[in-house]
Amino acid sequence: MELDPLAVSLGVTTQATKVSGARRVLQHHAAIHACVGELLEASELLRTPHGFEPARADEFEDALRVLDALHGAGEDQIVRVLSVRLFHDSKRIKALARQLDVLTSESLEAPSRERAEVFAEIGLVKEPLPMLFAGHGEITLERGGGVRIAKPYVGLASNAICAYVGDPRWVLSVENLTTFHHAAKAFGGDHAGLVVGGMPSPSSRQAYQCVLDRVDPSVPI
């Protein structure tokens, strides 16, 4: 039986037609984003990973525009500012959190994540957040020389950090701000170690790597 004529007579759209339309919208992204092809293949098999629907492919195309804009940016982007620049709508990117989660998940079967986690991972922030340091050593900045880590802690722009000077006995990284303050209070007076705080965005991960590059490999992290 020919499904397309039957669908037309019934006033409905077949899944194959929906997927074909989604493929036209998204196919040019598939060469860069492998997950696009996986989503389309899953749709052909009538699967809906994370609720992906071919009829809403335009939303995923907008999410892919966000990822393309973030690629190679070199520093975190403020959500509202980037949203206005791309879509002339300050709230558009926030509305794409589910799509961005799907497109950046480790696999289509991965559990859904909170918006804050997804945005931090790809480098979207509500406002610029400093990296926090407590304990031993000195942070070298691209412009401005070195900053000695003072008690109880210091906060620095992650994209300004280029190196670390010191010989800590251990390095502890903490994402949660409240936990960092507890750690800074507990360990900040002990100059044997280094406590690093901040959301793991691309720029903060790069800054953290700059610190670890100057730490002896035998030091526990």
Tab-separated table of C-alpha atoms in Angstrom, residues 24-167:
chain	number	residue	atom	x	y	z
A	24	ARG	CA	16.498	18.994	4.977
A	25	VAL	CA	16.685	21.407	7.925
A	26	LEU	CA	19.524	19.720	9.823
A	27	GLN	CA	21.563	17.736	7.308
A	28	HIS	CA	24.138	20.492	6.663
A	29	HIS	CA	25.065	20.347	10.359
A	30	ALA	CA	25.716	16.586	10.337
A	31	ALA	CA	29.299	16.871	9.084
A	32	ILE	CA	30.278	18.868	12.182
A	33	HIS	CA	27.840	17.485	14.755
A	34	ALA	CA	27.689	13.682	14.626
A	35	CYS	CA	24.686	13.612	16.956
A	36	VAL	CA	22.504	15.119	14.194
A	37	GLY	CA	22.766	11.990	12.086
A	38	GLU	CA	22.094	9.841	15.153
A	39	LEU	CA	18.935	11.816	15.945
A	40	LEU	CA	17.627	11.484	12.407
A	41	GLU	CA	18.361	7.766	12.308
A	42	ALA	CA	16.612	7.282	15.645
A	43	SER	CA	13.571	9.170	14.336
A	44	GLU	CA	13.373	6.912	11.302
A	45	LEU	CA	13.122	4.000	13.744
A	46	LEU	CA	10.270	5.797	15.564
A	47	ARG	CA	12.448	6.522	18.586
A	48	THR	CA	12.294	9.920	20.304
A	49	PRO	CA	15.506	10.384	22.326
A	50	HIS	CA	14.982	13.128	24.917
A	51	GLY	CA	11.700	13.921	23.166
A	52	PHE	CA	13.235	14.858	19.811
A	53	GLU	CA	10.467	15.371	17.270
A	54	PRO	CA	11.230	15.861	13.547
A	55	ALA	CA	8.470	18.478	13.345
A	56	ARG	CA	10.476	20.660	15.770
A	57	ALA	CA	13.748	20.446	13.868
A	58	ASP	CA	13.897	24.258	13.645
A	59	GLU	CA	14.474	24.391	17.410
A	60	PHE	CA	17.423	22.044	17.076
A	61	GLU	CA	18.796	24.125	14.227
A	62	ASP	CA	18.717	27.180	16.519
A	63	ALA	CA	20.514	25.171	19.202
A	64	LEU	CA	23.160	24.173	16.651
A	65	ARG	CA	23.637	27.864	15.787
A	66	VAL	CA	24.398	28.452	19.475
A	67	LEU	CA	26.976	25.656	19.544
A	68	ASP	CA	28.610	26.945	16.370
A	69	ALA	CA	28.831	30.441	17.887
A	70	LEU	CA	30.474	29.039	21.023
A	71	HIS	CA	32.982	26.913	19.116
A	72	GLY	CA	36.399	28.521	19.301
A	73	ALA	CA	35.078	31.548	21.215
A	74	GLY	CA	37.945	31.239	23.694
A	75	GLU	CA	35.949	32.529	26.655
A	76	ASP	CA	32.565	32.099	28.306
A	77	GLN	CA	29.601	33.898	26.783
A	78	ILE	CA	26.830	35.712	28.673
A	79	VAL	CA	23.564	33.951	27.818
A	80	ARG	CA	21.367	36.989	27.247
A	81	VAL	CA	23.991	38.872	25.250
A	82	LEU	CA	24.637	35.954	22.897
A	83	SER	CA	20.897	35.291	22.604
A	84	VAL	CA	20.255	38.853	21.453
A	85	ARG	CA	23.160	38.693	19.001
A	86	LEU	CA	21.979	35.451	17.410
A	87	PHE	CA	18.196	35.702	17.624
A	88	HIS	CA	17.337	39.302	18.617
A	89	ASP	CA	15.635	37.716	21.623
A	90	SER	CA	17.271	37.730	25.066
A	91	LYS	CA	15.360	34.626	26.209
A	92	ARG	CA	15.685	32.418	23.130
A	93	ILE	CA	18.753	30.450	24.269
A	94	LYS	CA	17.206	29.713	27.674
A	95	ALA	CA	14.264	28.163	25.804
A	96	LEU	CA	16.689	25.849	23.960
A	97	ALA	CA	18.131	24.206	27.082
A	98	ARG	CA	16.589	20.793	26.320
A	99	GLN	CA	17.830	20.841	22.734
A	100	LEU	CA	21.334	21.871	23.825
A	101	ASP	CA	21.304	19.051	26.375
A	102	VAL	CA	20.455	16.490	23.687
A	103	LEU	CA	23.078	17.806	21.260
A	104	THR	CA	25.899	17.807	23.841
A	105	SER	CA	25.099	14.586	25.724
A	106	GLU	CA	27.613	11.759	25.690
A	107	SER	CA	24.987	9.579	24.019
A	108	LEU	CA	21.311	9.674	23.063
A	109	GLU	CA	20.589	7.361	25.996
A	110	ALA	CA	22.260	9.637	28.560
A	111	PRO	CA	19.954	11.007	31.288
A	112	SER	CA	18.734	14.587	30.999
A	113	ARG	CA	20.761	17.262	32.790
A	114	GLU	CA	19.831	20.489	34.532
A	115	ARG	CA	20.054	23.656	32.436
A	116	ALA	CA	22.791	25.133	34.634
A	117	GLU	CA	24.976	22.061	34.108
A	118	VAL	CA	24.491	22.084	30.343
A	119	PHE	CA	25.159	25.823	30.014
A	120	ALA	CA	28.274	25.682	32.196
A	121	GLU	CA	29.708	22.816	30.167
A	122	ILE	CA	29.395	24.640	26.841
A	123	GLY	CA	30.462	28.060	28.168
A	124	LEU	CA	27.186	29.939	28.698
A	125	VAL	CA	27.028	31.983	31.901
A	126	LYS	CA	24.485	34.317	33.495
A	127	GLU	CA	27.297	36.739	34.279
A	128	PRO	CA	31.104	36.461	34.292
A	129	LEU	CA	32.172	34.378	37.289
A	130	PRO	CA	35.681	34.458	38.802
A	131	MET	CA	37.810	31.449	39.622
A	132	LEU	CA	38.536	31.236	43.322
A	133	PHE	CA	41.833	30.206	44.913
A	134	ALA	CA	42.692	29.485	48.545
A	135	GLY	CA	45.917	28.270	50.076
A	136	HIS	CA	49.434	28.170	48.726
A	137	GLY	CA	51.051	29.886	45.755
A	138	GLU	CA	50.756	32.709	43.273
A	139	ILE	CA	48.665	33.088	40.109
A	140	THR	CA	50.301	34.594	37.033
A	141	LEU	CA	48.064	36.784	34.862
A	142	GLU	CA	48.468	37.564	31.174
A	143	ARG	CA	48.467	41.257	32.006
A	144	GLY	CA	49.437	42.439	35.450
A	145	GLY	CA	52.105	40.040	36.684
A	146	GLY	CA	51.497	37.727	39.615
A	147	VAL	CA	48.831	37.740	42.316
A	148	ARG	CA	49.689	36.148	45.637
A	149	ILE	CA	46.872	33.975	46.971
A	150	ALA	CA	45.674	35.841	50.059
A	151	LYS	CA	43.591	34.618	52.993
A	152	PRO	CA	40.865	33.511	52.946
A	153	TYR	CA	40.887	33.396	49.120
A	154	VAL	CA	41.220	35.449	45.929
A	155	GLY	CA	38.936	35.616	42.882
A	156	LEU	CA	40.310	36.139	39.364
A	157	ALA	CA	38.911	36.224	35.834
A	158	SER	CA	39.555	32.780	34.359
A	159	ASN	CA	40.478	34.105	30.915
A	160	ALA	CA	43.260	36.227	32.471
A	161	ILE	CA	45.027	33.279	34.143
A	162	CYS	CA	48.046	31.879	32.347
A	163	ALA	CA	50.183	30.109	34.980
A	164	TYR	CA	50.693	29.148	38.617
A	165	VAL	CA	53.773	29.427	40.812
A	166	GLY	CA	54.024	27.267	43.910
A	167	ASP	CA	54.723	23.800	45.279
